[in-house]
Amino acid sequence: MNDSHSKPLKDQNALVTGSSSGIGAAIARKLAQHGAAVCVNYRSSADCADDVVRSIVAEGGHAFAAGADVSDESAVQGLFSECVARFGRLDIVVANAGIQRDAPLEQMTLEQWRAVIDVNLTGYFLSAREALRLFAKQEINPALSRAAGKIIFISSVHELIPWAGHANYAAAKGGIMQLTKSMAQEVASRRIRVNAIAPGAIRTDINRQAWEGPDALSKLLKLIPYNRIGEVDDVAEAAAWLASDAADYVVGTTLFVDGGMVLYPGFASGG
Ligand code: NAP
């Protein structure tokens, strides 16, 4: 197999926000396995980000860790400057950093609302805007990719499925759905591809209470037609494909990686 098949992202550079753990860490590793050099962004877990970098380097890849709060405009600008200083150019930006601050709406504080909107929606906007500014300045290099740049938003099935007790999170993810489509429409003619991935229930820290223990897991599996919880690599594989030229004609879409969670499983036996 030649390199363009085994390493379809060879010589490309990627930034993955919030890749010190969970889905982001898996995406960073996968992009590196496919040949990209990766900036592993984190907010507070420097040690975990260093572990991700070490695991990439141990497999022969290239990576560095960079701390930045994605909800802070100047921090995001600094993060992109650091990527350019280290890599020269960026080809792939994955906006993934996300948090939950759950509460019934009547009890939800403005701080909980703002924290989630600031990281999960404004953070995506800030990362995507810097990516666009950078991609606009870069020449398309057909030896690297047919696109001038690729942006991938990690959304959620909750861009579609309402989620009682998590209105801030669902509102942010619903916003990402329109951000994806509006931005894709705006920049597609410049050969910049914007797409999203909507994971279902993936086994990470963010939703530990939903899968830890047999009772929680069997309750969760009732919502998943494919009858297994998702693993971080399920999402990472989709991200690597969306970032590659194999997906060159995929523009402005959301790829659901959810074991069928959005298929209204309650209707599986006729409703
Ligand atoms: P996770 O394991 O808790 O990871 C969250 C990551 O985001 C961490 O690396 C964290 O870094 C980073 N982060 C949080 N706030 C940040 C900020 N302000 N600036 C920069 N980085 C920040 O969660 P996950 O499950 O992998 O979630 C990743 C994304 O997938 C989120 O957008 C989430 O909504 C989405 N998602 C997850 C699932 C699921 O089932 N797990 C399903 C659908 C969608 P630090 O630890 O360094 O702060």
PDB file of N, CA and C in Angstrom, residues 121 153 155 159 172-185 254:
ATOM      1  N   LEU A 121     -20.244  26.629  22.228  1.00  0.00           N
ATOM      2  CA  LEU A 121     -20.721  27.301  21.008  1.00  0.00           C
ATOM      3  C   LEU A 121     -19.780  28.452  20.623  1.00  0.00           C
ATOM      4  N   PHE A 153     -16.583  20.135  13.297  1.00  0.00           N
ATOM      5  CA  PHE A 153     -17.165  20.439  14.605  1.00  0.00           C
ATOM      6  C   PHE A 153     -17.637  19.131  15.245  1.00  0.00           C
ATOM      7  N   SER A 155     -20.206  17.891  17.278  1.00  0.00           N
ATOM      8  CA  SER A 155     -21.517  18.292  17.785  1.00  0.00           C
ATOM      9  C   SER A 155     -22.014  17.207  18.734  1.00  0.00           C
ATOM     10  N   GLU A 159     -27.899  17.904  18.954  1.00  0.00           N
ATOM     11  CA  GLU A 159     -28.226  18.996  18.031  1.00  0.00           C
ATOM     12  C   GLU A 159     -29.631  18.741  17.481  1.00  0.00           C
ATOM     13  N   ALA A 172     -26.568  24.740  22.807  1.00  0.00           N
ATOM     14  CA  ALA A 172     -25.257  24.939  22.167  1.00  0.00           C
ATOM     15  C   ALA A 172     -25.108  24.014  20.973  1.00  0.00           C
ATOM     16  N   LYS A 173     -25.506  22.752  21.133  1.00  0.00           N
ATOM     17  CA  LYS A 173     -25.334  21.790  20.038  1.00  0.00           C
ATOM     18  C   LYS A 173     -26.283  22.116  18.883  1.00  0.00           C
ATOM     19  N   GLY A 174     -27.495  22.558  19.189  1.00  0.00           N
ATOM     20  CA  GLY A 174     -28.401  23.012  18.126  1.00  0.00           C
ATOM     21  C   GLY A 174     -27.788  24.181  17.372  1.00  0.00           C
ATOM     22  N   GLY A 175     -27.118  25.057  18.101  1.00  0.00           N
ATOM     23  CA  GLY A 175     -26.423  26.186  17.477  1.00  0.00           C
ATOM     24  C   GLY A 175     -25.307  25.715  16.568  1.00  0.00           C
ATOM     25  N   ILE A 176     -24.606  24.670  16.984  1.00  0.00           N
ATOM     26  CA  ILE A 176     -23.511  24.144  16.156  1.00  0.00           C
ATOM     27  C   ILE A 176     -24.054  23.621  14.823  1.00  0.00           C
ATOM     28  N   MET A 177     -25.258  23.037  14.866  1.00  0.00           N
ATOM     29  CA  MET A 177     -25.835  22.529  13.614  1.00  0.00           C
ATOM     30  C   MET A 177     -25.944  23.667  12.588  1.00  0.00           C
ATOM     31  N   GLN A 178     -26.467  24.806  13.002  1.00  0.00           N
ATOM     32  CA  GLN A 178     -26.631  25.923  12.066  1.00  0.00           C
ATOM     33  C   GLN A 178     -25.306  26.619  11.778  1.00  0.00           C
ATOM     34  N   LEU A 179     -24.418  26.617  12.756  1.00  0.00           N
ATOM     35  CA  LEU A 179     -23.079  27.171  12.512  1.00  0.00           C
ATOM     36  C   LEU A 179     -22.391  26.362  11.406  1.00  0.00           C
ATOM     37  N   THR A 180     -22.496  25.056  11.487  1.00  0.00           N
ATOM     38  CA  THR A 180     -21.883  24.175  10.478  1.00  0.00           C
ATOM     39  C   THR A 180     -22.413  24.507   9.087  1.00  0.00           C
ATOM     40  N   LYS A 181     -23.738  24.536   8.975  1.00  0.00           N
ATOM     41  CA  LYS A 181     -24.339  24.705   7.644  1.00  0.00           C
ATOM     42  C   LYS A 181     -24.114  26.128   7.112  1.00  0.00           C
ATOM     43  N   SER A 182     -24.284  27.121   7.973  1.00  0.00           N
ATOM     44  CA  SER A 182     -24.127  28.515   7.512  1.00  0.00           C
ATOM     45  C   SER A 182     -22.683  28.787   7.111  1.00  0.00           C
ATOM     46  N   MET A 183     -21.759  28.308   7.932  1.00  0.00           N
ATOM     47  CA  MET A 183     -20.354  28.539   7.625  1.00  0.00           C
ATOM     48  C   MET A 183     -19.944  27.778   6.368  1.00  0.00           C
ATOM     49  N   ALA A 184     -20.423  26.558   6.236  1.00  0.00           N
ATOM     50  CA  ALA A 184     -20.088  25.760   5.047  1.00  0.00           C
ATOM     51  C   ALA A 184     -20.587  26.460   3.790  1.00  0.00           C
ATOM     52  N   GLN A 185     -21.807  26.962   3.851  1.00  0.00           N
ATOM     53  CA  GLN A 185     -22.384  27.667   2.705  1.00  0.00           C
ATOM     54  C   GLN A 185     -21.548  28.903   2.362  1.00  0.00           C
ATOM     55  N   THR A 254     -23.729  16.908   8.683  1.00  0.00           N
ATOM     56  CA  THR A 254     -23.457  16.340  10.002  1.00  0.00           C
ATOM     57  C   THR A 254     -23.521  14.824   9.885  1.00  0.00           C
TER      58      THR A 254
END
